[in-house]
Tab-separated table of N, CA and C in Angstrom:
chain	number	residue	atom	x	y	z
O	1	GLU	N	0.807	-1.202	0.000
O	1	GLU	CA	0.000	0.000	0.000
O	1	GLU	C	0.844	1.257	0.000
O	2	GLY	N	2.055	1.171	0.432
O	2	GLY	CA	2.919	2.345	0.428
O	2	GLY	C	2.849	3.124	1.719
O	3	LEU	N	3.849	3.953	1.923
O	3	LEU	CA	4.006	4.699	3.168
O	3	LEU	C	2.892	5.703	3.404
O	4	LYS	N	2.455	6.426	2.347
O	4	LYS	CA	1.428	7.440	2.540
O	4	LYS	C	0.131	6.855	3.074
O	5	SER	N	-0.226	5.673	2.617
O	5	SER	CA	-1.488	5.084	3.037
O	5	SER	C	-1.444	4.628	4.498
O	6	SER	N	-0.253	4.533	5.094
O	6	SER	CA	-0.181	4.119	6.491
O	6	SER	C	0.078	5.303	7.430
O	7	THR	N	-0.028	6.520	6.908
O	7	THR	CA	0.132	7.705	7.744
O	7	THR	C	-1.151	7.930	8.540
O	8	LEU	N	-0.990	8.317	9.801
O	8	LEU	CA	-2.147	8.583	10.651
O	8	LEU	C	-2.851	9.853	10.178
O	9	ASP	N	-3.873	9.676	9.380
O	9	ASP	CA	-4.695	10.791	8.939
O	9	ASP	C	-6.040	10.698	9.678
O	10	GLU	N	-6.951	11.569	9.330
O	10	GLU	CA	-8.242	11.605	10.034
O	10	GLU	C	-8.971	10.260	9.971
O	11	GLU	N	-8.960	9.627	8.797
O	11	GLU	CA	-9.637	8.332	8.635
O	11	GLU	C	-9.019	7.257	9.539
O	12	LYS	N	-7.713	7.215	9.592
O	12	LYS	CA	-7.038	6.192	10.407
O	12	LYS	C	-7.125	6.510	11.900
O	13	ILE	N	-7.144	7.779	12.250
O	13	ILE	CA	-7.345	8.158	13.650
O	13	ILE	C	-8.731	7.705	14.095
O	14	ASP	N	-9.721	7.870	13.227
O	14	ASP	CA	-11.069	7.368	13.551
O	14	ASP	C	-11.042	5.864	13.775
O	15	LYS	N	-10.357	5.134	12.886
O	15	LYS	CA	-10.338	3.672	12.954
O	15	LYS	C	-9.500	3.150	14.123
O	16	TYR	N	-8.302	3.677	14.316
O	16	TYR	CA	-7.350	3.111	15.271
O	16	TYR	C	-7.392	3.774	16.646
O	17	VAL	N	-8.065	4.919	16.749
O	17	VAL	CA	-8.108	5.620	18.037
O	17	VAL	C	-9.549	5.830	18.501
O	18	LYS	N	-10.318	6.564	17.735
O	18	LYS	CA	-11.657	6.939	18.200
O	18	LYS	C	-12.611	5.747	18.271
O	19	LYS	N	-12.516	4.833	17.313
O	19	LYS	CA	-13.378	3.644	17.354
O	19	LYS	C	-13.103	2.800	18.609
O	20	PRO	N	-11.838	2.481	18.933
O	20	PRO	CA	-11.592	1.725	20.175
O	20	PRO	C	-12.031	2.486	21.434
O	21	ILE	N	-11.843	3.799	21.444
O	21	ILE	CA	-12.289	4.583	22.609
O	21	ILE	C	-13.807	4.477	22.746
O	22	ASN	N	-14.534	4.628	21.653
O	22	ASN	CA	-16.004	4.531	21.701
O	22	ASN	C	-16.459	3.124	22.089
O	23	GLU	N	-15.754	2.128	21.596
O	23	GLU	CA	-16.082	0.748	21.974
O	23	GLU	C	-15.854	0.540	23.470
O	24	PHE	N	-14.764	1.097	23.973
O	24	PHE	CA	-14.464	1.015	25.402
O	24	PHE	C	-15.592	1.663	26.206
O	25	TYR	N	-16.032	2.866	25.766
O	25	TYR	CA	-17.167	3.557	26.399
O	25	TYR	C	-18.399	2.664	26.468
O	26	SER	N	-18.673	1.962	25.377
O	26	SER	CA	-19.903	1.176	25.308
O	26	SER	C	-19.870	-0.075	26.186
O	27	ILE	N	-18.683	-0.545	26.533
O	27	ILE	CA	-18.553	-1.771	27.320
O	27	ILE	C	-18.438	-1.488	28.814
O	28	TYR	N	-17.622	-0.495	29.153
O	28	TYR	CA	-17.298	-0.252	30.558
O	28	TYR	C	-18.028	0.970	31.094
O	29	SER	N	-18.470	0.873	32.340
O	29	SER	CA	-19.088	2.015	33.013
O	29	SER	C	-17.970	2.906	33.548
O	30	LEU	N	-17.972	4.153	33.122
O	30	LEU	CA	-16.918	5.080	33.510
O	30	LEU	C	-17.487	6.168	34.405
O	31	ASN	N	-16.681	6.577	35.377
O	31	ASN	CA	-17.102	7.707	36.208
O	31	ASN	C	-16.734	9.013	35.500
O	32	GLU	N	-17.100	10.131	36.088
O	32	GLU	CA	-16.900	11.434	35.443
O	32	GLU	C	-15.420	11.718	35.160
O	33	ASP	N	-14.540	11.400	36.113
O	33	ASP	CA	-13.104	11.631	35.902
O	33	ASP	C	-12.576	10.787	34.745
O	34	GLU	N	-13.032	9.546	34.674
O	34	GLU	CA	-12.602	8.667	33.582
O	34	GLU	C	-13.128	9.156	32.233
O	35	ILE	N	-14.363	9.615	32.217
O	35	ILE	CA	-14.935	10.164	30.982
O	35	ILE	C	-14.124	11.371	30.527
O	36	ASN	N	-13.772	12.240	31.465
O	36	ASN	CA	-12.949	13.413	31.124
O	36	ASN	C	-11.573	12.995	30.617
O	37	PHE	N	-10.998	11.958	31.216
O	37	PHE	CA	-9.710	11.432	30.754
O	37	PHE	C	-9.815	10.988	29.296
O	38	PHE	N	-10.892	10.272	28.964
O	38	PHE	CA	-11.073	9.790	27.601
O	38	PHE	C	-11.357	10.932	26.631
O	39	LYS	N	-12.077	11.947	27.075
O	39	LYS	CA	-12.302	13.113	26.214
O	39	LYS	C	-10.973	13.792	25.902
O	40	ASN	N	-10.082	13.824	26.889
O	40	ASN	CA	-8.753	14.394	26.666
O	40	ASN	C	-7.970	13.549	25.659
O	41	LEU	N	-8.116	12.232	25.738
O	41	LEU	CA	-7.470	11.350	24.757
O	41	LEU	C	-7.932	11.688	23.346
O	42	GLU	N	-9.219	11.936	23.200
O	42	GLU	CA	-9.746	12.281	21.879
O	42	GLU	C	-9.160	13.598	21.377
O	43	LYS	N	-8.963	14.561	22.280
O	43	LYS	CA	-8.331	15.832	21.896
O	43	LYS	C	-6.893	15.605	21.452
O	44	VAL	N	-6.182	14.767	22.185
O	44	VAL	CA	-4.799	14.461	21.813
O	44	VAL	C	-4.774	13.770	20.455
O	45	SER	N	-5.726	12.889	20.212
O	45	SER	CA	-5.760	12.192	18.917
O	45	SER	C	-5.951	13.181	17.781
O	46	ASP	N	-6.719	14.246	18.015
O	46	ASP	CA	-6.895	15.273	16.982
O	46	ASP	C	-5.567	15.978	16.685
O	47	GLU	N	-4.714	16.108	17.700
O	47	GLU	CA	-3.393	16.721	17.507
O	47	GLU	C	-2.508	15.867	16.595
O	48	LEU	N	-2.734	14.564	16.577
O	48	LEU	CA	-1.914	13.662	15.764
O	48	LEU	C	-2.146	13.853	14.274
O	49	ASN	N	-3.356	14.284	13.918
O	49	ASN	CA	-3.690	14.462	12.510
O	49	ASN	C	-2.758	15.503	11.899
O	50	GLY	N	-2.112	15.124	10.827
O	50	GLY	CA	-1.217	16.050	10.140
O	50	GLY	C	0.217	16.030	10.641
O	51	LYS	N	0.514	15.242	11.669
O	51	LYS	CA	1.887	15.160	12.185
O	51	LYS	C	2.767	14.280	11.304
O	52	GLY	N	2.150	13.468	10.462
O	52	GLY	CA	2.915	12.593	9.581
O	52	GLY	C	3.356	11.299	10.244
O	53	TYR	N	2.787	10.964	11.408
O	53	TYR	CA	3.145	9.715	12.069
O	53	TYR	C	2.535	8.544	11.318
O	54	ASN	N	3.282	7.471	11.255
O	54	ASN	CA	2.838	6.288	10.530
O	54	ASN	C	2.257	5.244	11.460
O	55	LEU	N	1.464	4.364	10.874
O	55	LEU	CA	1.094	3.132	11.544
O	55	LEU	C	2.272	2.186	11.399
O	56	PHE	N	2.391	1.227	12.291
O	56	PHE	CA	3.536	0.332	12.326
O	56	PHE	C	3.080	-1.112	12.247
O	57	PHE	N	3.922	-1.945	11.652
O	57	PHE	CA	3.700	-3.381	11.729
O	57	PHE	C	3.773	-3.767	13.204
O	58	LYS	N	2.878	-4.627	13.646
O	58	LYS	CA	2.944	-5.073	15.042
O	58	LYS	C	2.902	-6.591	15.114
O	59	HIS	N	3.701	-7.113	16.001
O	59	HIS	CA	3.714	-8.550	16.279
O	59	HIS	C	2.436	-8.904	17.030
O	60	GLY	N	2.073	-8.089	17.988
O	60	GLY	CA	0.832	-8.268	18.725
O	60	GLY	C	0.960	-9.020	20.037
O	61	ASP	N	2.024	-9.797	20.189
O	61	ASP	CA	2.247	-10.544	21.435
O	61	ASP	C	3.759	-10.627	21.702
O	62	PHE	N	4.414	-9.503	21.532
O	62	PHE	CA	5.871	-9.461	21.661
O	62	PHE	C	6.253	-9.507	23.139
O	63	ARG	N	6.926	-10.580	23.527
O	63	ARG	CA	7.353	-10.805	24.908
O	63	ARG	C	8.584	-11.695	24.886
O	64	THR	N	9.272	-11.776	26.006
O	64	THR	CA	10.519	-12.552	26.051
O	64	THR	C	10.283	-14.019	25.702
O	65	SER	N	9.150	-14.572	26.096
O	65	SER	CA	8.893	-15.991	25.820
O	65	SER	C	8.668	-16.273	24.333
O	66	ASN	N	8.491	-15.237	23.525
O	66	ASN	CA	8.325	-15.410	22.080
O	66	ASN	C	9.599	-15.077	21.303
O	67	ILE	N	10.691	-14.914	22.019
O	67	ILE	CA	11.994	-14.679	21.391
O	67	ILE	C	12.840	-15.917	21.635
O	68	LEU	N	13.225	-16.561	20.547
O	68	LEU	CA	14.068	-17.745	20.643
O	68	LEU	C	15.461	-17.392	20.128
O	69	LYS	N	16.475	-17.890	20.823
O	69	LYS	CA	17.827	-17.604	20.347
O	69	LYS	C	18.724	-18.803	20.614
O	70	ASN	N	19.715	-18.918	19.756
O	70	ASN	CA	20.789	-19.871	19.982
O	70	ASN	C	22.089	-19.112	19.739
O	71	ARG	N	23.175	-19.804	19.560
O	71	ARG	CA	24.473	-19.124	19.426
O	71	ARG	C	24.547	-18.174	18.232
O	72	SER	N	23.824	-18.488	17.171
O	72	SER	CA	24.000	-17.684	15.961
O	72	SER	C	22.720	-17.046	15.411
O	73	HIS	N	21.576	-17.376	15.958
O	73	HIS	CA	20.325	-16.864	15.402
O	73	HIS	C	19.370	-16.410	16.506
O	74	VAL	N	18.543	-15.447	16.136
O	74	VAL	CA	17.442	-15.005	16.994
O	74	VAL	C	16.180	-15.114	16.150
O	75	GLY	N	15.142	-15.669	16.730
O	75	GLY	CA	13.875	-15.801	16.015
O	75	GLY	C	12.709	-15.355	16.880
O	76	ILE	N	11.672	-14.900	16.229
O	76	ILE	CA	10.448	-14.477	16.908
O	76	ILE	C	9.347	-15.449	16.501
O	77	ILE	N	8.604	-15.967	17.486
O	77	ILE	CA	7.512	-16.904	17.211
O	77	ILE	C	6.180	-16.305	17.658
O	78	ASP	N	5.090	-17.031	17.414
O	78	ASP	CA	3.757	-16.699	17.910
O	78	ASP	C	3.206	-15.448	17.220
O	79	TRP	N	2.906	-15.579	15.947
O	79	TRP	CA	2.516	-14.441	15.121
O	79	TRP	C	1.005	-14.285	14.936
O	80	GLU	N	0.172	-15.042	15.654
O	80	GLU	CA	-1.263	-15.000	15.348
O	80	GLU	C	-1.932	-13.658	15.623
O	81	TYR	N	-1.331	-12.784	16.423
O	81	TYR	CA	-1.909	-11.458	16.692
O	81	TYR	C	-1.244	-10.355	15.868
O	82	SER	N	-0.409	-10.730	14.916
O	82	SER	CA	0.302	-9.719	14.133
O	82	SER	C	-0.658	-8.996	13.196
O	83	ASP	N	-0.256	-7.799	12.806
O	83	ASP	CA	-1.067	-6.982	11.920
O	83	ASP	C	-0.132	-6.049	11.156
O	84	LYS	N	-0.470	-5.769	9.920
O	84	LYS	CA	0.359	-4.875	9.117
O	84	LYS	C	0.313	-3.446	9.642
O	85	LYS	N	-0.766	-3.101	10.330
O	85	LYS	CA	-0.913	-1.720	10.793
O	85	LYS	C	-1.352	-1.690	12.257
O	86	GLY	N	-0.577	-0.999	13.048
O	86	GLY	CA	-0.895	-0.810	14.453
O	86	GLY	C	-0.338	0.520	14.920
O	87	LEU	N	-0.777	0.954	16.067
O	87	LEU	CA	-0.304	2.228	16.601
O	87	LEU	C	1.126	2.118	17.114
O	88	PHE	N	1.805	3.223	17.077
O	88	PHE	CA	3.160	3.336	17.604
O	88	PHE	C	3.182	2.834	19.051
O	89	MET	N	4.230	2.158	19.423
O	89	MET	CA	4.504	1.670	20.775
O	89	MET	C	3.707	0.436	21.179
O	90	HIS	N	2.909	-0.145	20.298
O	90	HIS	CA	2.116	-1.303	20.711
O	90	HIS	C	3.016	-2.432	21.217
O	91	ASP	N	3.928	-2.889	20.369
O	91	ASP	CA	4.792	-4.009	20.773
O	91	ASP	C	5.713	-3.614	21.919
O	92	PHE	N	6.191	-2.387	21.900
O	92	PHE	CA	7.072	-1.905	22.965
O	92	PHE	C	6.341	-1.935	24.314
O	93	SER	N	5.102	-1.426	24.332
O	93	SER	CA	4.292	-1.430	25.560
O	93	SER	C	3.994	-2.854	26.016
O	94	HIS	N	3.646	-3.697	25.066
O	94	HIS	CA	3.335	-5.094	25.381
O	94	HIS	C	4.550	-5.780	25.997
O	95	PHE	N	5.711	-5.527	25.424
O	95	PHE	CA	6.937	-6.128	25.942
O	95	PHE	C	7.207	-5.660	27.371
O	96	LEU	N	7.120	-4.352	27.616
O	96	LEU	CA	7.391	-3.828	28.967
O	96	LEU	C	6.448	-4.417	30.007
O	97	ILE	N	5.176	-4.433	29.705
O	97	ILE	CA	4.196	-4.950	30.667
O	97	ILE	C	4.399	-6.441	30.902
O	98	ASN	N	4.608	-7.195	29.848
O	98	ASN	CA	4.794	-8.632	30.009
O	98	ASN	C	6.115	-8.970	30.665
O	99	TYR	N	7.100	-8.133	30.484
O	99	TYR	CA	8.361	-8.326	31.196
O	99	TYR	C	8.109	-8.272	32.702
O	100	LEU	N	7.276	-7.328	33.120
O	100	LEU	CA	6.925	-7.212	34.542
O	100	LEU	C	6.175	-8.447	35.027
O	101	ILE	N	5.241	-8.924	34.223
O	101	ILE	CA	4.440	-10.076	34.631
O	101	ILE	C	5.305	-11.337	34.680
O	102	GLU	N	6.217	-11.474	33.708
O	102	GLU	CA	7.078	-12.653	33.674
O	102	GLU	C	8.139	-12.623	34.775
O	103	ARG	N	8.490	-11.443	35.234
O	103	ARG	CA	9.477	-11.275	36.299
O	103	ARG	C	8.901	-10.351	37.375
O	104	PRO	N	7.868	-10.828	38.069
O	104	PRO	CA	7.173	-9.947	39.013
O	104	PRO	C	8.073	-9.474	40.159
O	105	LEU	N	7.788	-8.262	40.592
O	105	LEU	CA	8.511	-7.673	41.712
O	105	LEU	C	7.949	-8.152	43.045
O	106	PHE	N	6.810	-8.825	42.999
O	106	PHE	CA	6.144	-9.324	44.191
O	106	PHE	C	5.776	-10.788	43.985
O	107	SER	N	5.466	-11.485	45.065
O	107	SER	CA	5.148	-12.915	44.907
O	107	SER	C	3.828	-13.292	45.579
O	108	HIS	N	2.846	-12.425	45.521
O	108	HIS	CA	1.534	-12.770	46.064
O	108	HIS	C	0.471	-12.618	44.978
O	109	GLU	N	-0.795	-12.814	45.360
O	109	GLU	CA	-1.887	-12.885	44.393
O	109	GLU	C	-1.949	-11.731	43.406
O	110	ASP	N	-1.841	-10.506	43.894
O	110	ASP	CA	-1.976	-9.358	42.996
O	110	ASP	C	-0.623	-8.843	42.529
O	111	LYS	N	0.301	-9.760	42.286
O	111	LYS	CA	1.666	-9.396	41.915
O	111	LYS	C	1.720	-8.572	40.627
O	112	GLU	N	0.866	-8.882	39.641
O	112	GLU	CA	0.903	-8.129	38.392
O	112	GLU	C	0.521	-6.669	38.635
O	113	ILE	N	-0.524	-6.450	39.413
O	113	ILE	CA	-0.970	-5.088	39.694
O	113	ILE	C	0.093	-4.339	40.492
O	114	LYS	N	0.623	-4.966	41.526
O	114	LYS	CA	1.664	-4.324	42.346
O	114	LYS	C	2.915	-4.039	41.514
O	115	SER	N	3.306	-4.982	40.674
O	115	SER	CA	4.482	-4.785	39.823
O	115	SER	C	4.267	-3.611	38.876
O	116	PHE	N	3.074	-3.548	38.289
O	116	PHE	CA	2.748	-2.448	37.383
O	116	PHE	C	2.796	-1.112	38.120
O	117	GLN	N	2.199	-1.066	39.313
O	117	GLN	CA	2.186	0.178	40.088
O	117	GLN	C	3.600	0.631	40.439
O	118	VAL	N	4.414	-0.283	40.906
O	118	VAL	CA	5.782	0.062	41.304
O	118	VAL	C	6.591	0.518	40.091
O	119	ALA	N	6.428	-0.181	38.968
O	119	ALA	CA	7.247	0.123	37.798
O	119	ALA	C	6.809	1.380	37.059
O	120	PHE	N	5.510	1.639	36.997
O	120	PHE	CA	5.043	2.738	36.163
O	120	PHE	C	4.456	3.915	36.929
O	121	MET	N	4.132	3.732	38.194
O	121	MET	CA	3.465	4.809	38.919
O	121	MET	C	4.309	5.364	40.058
O	122	LYS	N	5.476	4.812	40.264
O	122	LYS	CA	6.387	5.310	41.288
O	122	LYS	C	7.754	5.498	40.659
O	123	LYS	N	8.448	6.505	41.101
O	123	LYS	CA	9.786	6.751	40.574
O	123	LYS	C	10.765	5.772	41.220
O	124	ASN	N	11.423	4.992	40.388
O	124	ASN	CA	12.397	4.022	40.862
O	124	ASN	C	13.299	3.640	39.689
O	125	TYR	N	14.192	2.698	39.917
O	125	TYR	CA	15.138	2.303	38.882
O	125	TYR	C	14.434	1.824	37.620
O	126	PHE	N	13.415	0.957	37.769
O	126	PHE	CA	12.746	0.428	36.587
O	126	PHE	C	12.008	1.525	35.834
O	127	SER	N	11.305	2.408	36.549
O	127	SER	CA	10.567	3.471	35.858
O	127	SER	C	11.532	4.429	35.165
O	128	ASP	N	12.680	4.701	35.780
O	128	ASP	CA	13.693	5.542	35.129
O	128	ASP	C	14.224	4.871	33.864
O	129	LEU	N	14.467	3.581	33.950
O	129	LEU	CA	14.962	2.815	32.807
O	129	LEU	C	13.909	2.771	31.695
O	130	ALA	N	12.658	2.501	32.071
O	130	ALA	CA	11.575	2.455	31.081
O	130	ALA	C	11.411	3.816	30.404
O	131	THR	N	11.485	4.895	31.184
O	131	THR	CA	11.367	6.241	30.619
O	131	THR	C	12.494	6.511	29.622
O	132	ALA	N	13.708	6.138	29.983
O	132	ALA	CA	14.846	6.334	29.079
O	132	ALA	C	14.654	5.543	27.787
O	133	PHE	N	14.203	4.292	27.898
O	133	PHE	CA	13.959	3.479	26.704
O	133	PHE	C	12.862	4.090	25.834
O	134	ILE	N	11.784	4.550	26.467
O	134	ILE	CA	10.670	5.141	25.718
O	134	ILE	C	11.125	6.412	25.008
O	135	LYS	N	11.896	7.247	25.689
O	135	LYS	CA	12.403	8.470	25.048
O	135	LYS	C	13.281	8.131	23.851
O	136	ASN	N	14.161	7.151	24.007
O	136	ASN	CA	15.017	6.740	22.884
O	136	ASN	C	14.202	6.141	21.739
O	137	TYR	N	13.187	5.371	22.086
O	137	TYR	CA	12.318	4.754	21.090
O	137	TYR	C	11.599	5.844	20.288
O	138	CYS	N	11.063	6.847	20.979
O	138	CYS	CA	10.391	7.963	20.316
O	138	CYS	C	11.367	8.714	19.408
O	139	LEU	N	12.547	8.954	19.915
O	139	LEU	CA	13.572	9.653	19.145
O	139	LEU	C	13.915	8.878	17.871
O	140	LYS	N	14.092	7.585	18.007
O	140	LYS	CA	14.441	6.742	16.856
O	140	LYS	C	13.383	6.817	15.761
O	141	PHE	N	12.108	6.841	16.151
O	141	PHE	CA	11.031	6.849	15.169
O	141	PHE	C	10.465	8.243	14.916
O	142	LYS	N	11.143	9.265	15.459
O	142	LYS	CA	10.764	10.667	15.235
O	142	LYS	C	9.322	10.960	15.655
O	143	VAL	N	8.957	10.421	16.818
O	143	VAL	CA	7.640	10.674	17.404
O	143	VAL	C	7.863	11.522	18.646
O	144	ASP	N	7.133	12.623	18.759
O	144	ASP	CA	7.269	13.515	19.901
O	144	ASP	C	6.979	12.743	21.193
O	145	TYR	N	7.902	12.823	22.147
O	145	TYR	CA	7.771	12.100	23.421
O	145	TYR	C	6.472	12.450	24.154
O	146	LYS	N	5.946	13.645	23.933
O	146	LYS	CA	4.707	14.038	24.628
O	146	LYS	C	3.537	13.118	24.265
O	147	PHE	N	3.647	12.388	23.144
O	147	PHE	CA	2.576	11.469	22.743
O	147	PHE	C	2.783	10.051	23.277
O	148	ALA	N	3.885	9.788	23.935
O	148	ALA	CA	4.185	8.427	24.418
O	148	ALA	C	3.101	7.919	25.371
O	149	GLY	N	2.685	8.752	26.312
O	149	GLY	CA	1.631	8.345	27.245
O	149	GLY	C	0.330	8.033	26.529
O	150	PHE	N	0.013	8.836	25.521
O	150	PHE	CA	-1.190	8.605	24.729
O	150	PHE	C	-1.137	7.233	24.059
O	151	PHE	N	-0.021	6.920	23.393
O	151	PHE	CA	0.097	5.633	22.707
O	151	PHE	C	0.088	4.466	23.695
O	152	PHE	N	0.652	4.673	24.876
O	152	PHE	CA	0.628	3.633	25.904
O	152	PHE	C	-0.807	3.361	26.356
O	153	VAL	N	-1.574	4.414	26.597
O	153	VAL	CA	-2.976	4.250	27.005
O	153	VAL	C	-3.779	3.584	25.887
O	154	MET	N	-3.507	3.952	24.643
O	154	MET	CA	-4.220	3.302	23.535
O	154	MET	C	-3.887	1.813	23.480
O	155	TYR	N	-2.639	1.467	23.790
O	155	TYR	CA	-2.285	0.048	23.875
O	155	TYR	C	-3.147	-0.634	24.946
O	156	LEU	N	-3.259	-0.018	26.125
O	156	LEU	CA	-4.045	-0.602	27.216
O	156	LEU	C	-5.515	-0.745	26.833
O	157	ILE	N	-6.066	0.256	26.164
O	157	ILE	CA	-7.458	0.192	25.712
O	157	ILE	C	-7.642	-0.973	24.746
O	158	ASN	N	-6.755	-1.064	23.761
O	158	ASN	CA	-6.869	-2.148	22.776
O	158	ASN	C	-6.700	-3.518	23.412
O	159	GLN	N	-5.808	-3.637	24.380
O	159	GLN	CA	-5.632	-4.919	25.069
O	159	GLN	C	-6.871	-5.277	25.879
O	160	SER	N	-7.468	-4.289	26.538
O	160	SER	CA	-8.672	-4.587	27.325
O	160	SER	C	-9.818	-5.011	26.394
O	161	LEU	N	-9.910	-4.398	25.219
O	161	LEU	CA	-10.946	-4.794	24.261
O	161	LEU	C	-10.684	-6.211	23.745
O	162	LEU	N	-9.444	-6.547	23.520
O	162	LEU	CA	-9.088	-7.901	23.082
O	162	LEU	C	-9.435	-8.920	24.171
O	163	GLU	N	-9.102	-8.599	25.410
O	163	GLU	CA	-9.427	-9.504	26.531
O	163	GLU	C	-10.941	-9.656	26.662
O	164	TYR	N	-11.677	-8.558	26.530
O	164	TYR	CA	-13.128	-8.613	26.634
O	164	TYR	C	-13.713	-9.501	25.523
O	165	GLU	N	-13.171	-9.343	24.312
O	165	GLU	CA	-13.615	-10.130	23.161
O	165	GLU	C	-13.368	-11.628	23.387
O	166	ASN	N	-12.324	-11.952	24.127
O	166	ASN	CA	-11.961	-13.358	24.365
O	166	ASN	C	-12.623	-13.969	25.594
O	167	LEU	N	-13.509	-13.230	26.256
O	167	LEU	CA	-14.207	-13.784	27.440
O	167	LEU	C	-15.128	-14.917	27.049
């Protein structure tokens, strides 16, 4: 299809951003603060139009357990969730979150939630490292770092919709 057809324009923002947000609205009961948060997401998505950001190929389930290596080769397996077009940071976000789940910082029932909170909601070594990686990732792909949080939240929305679909 070519590079121009994968640029985030109004049509693709509707498909890849606004449609999932509206679907999320229709499934989950949101309080006023959450509704305002999502309205802000929609405003940020409008800012993306005309920035020239592209959609990216996504593996869809990129995690350490799907990376195979031996002395001379590295391979990626488990491609059933791959797609030719996905939002920036999808695989990167998936990898970071699954890294936490595969190597939890806690060893009790809610270890995933606690690990996520410690890594992403508190300033510490891991959050500093993740921030540095995200900034470098944005720099490499020429995406303004101010949009990193937006793309991360869109990843979470899309994952929750996928989980809901698989119930």
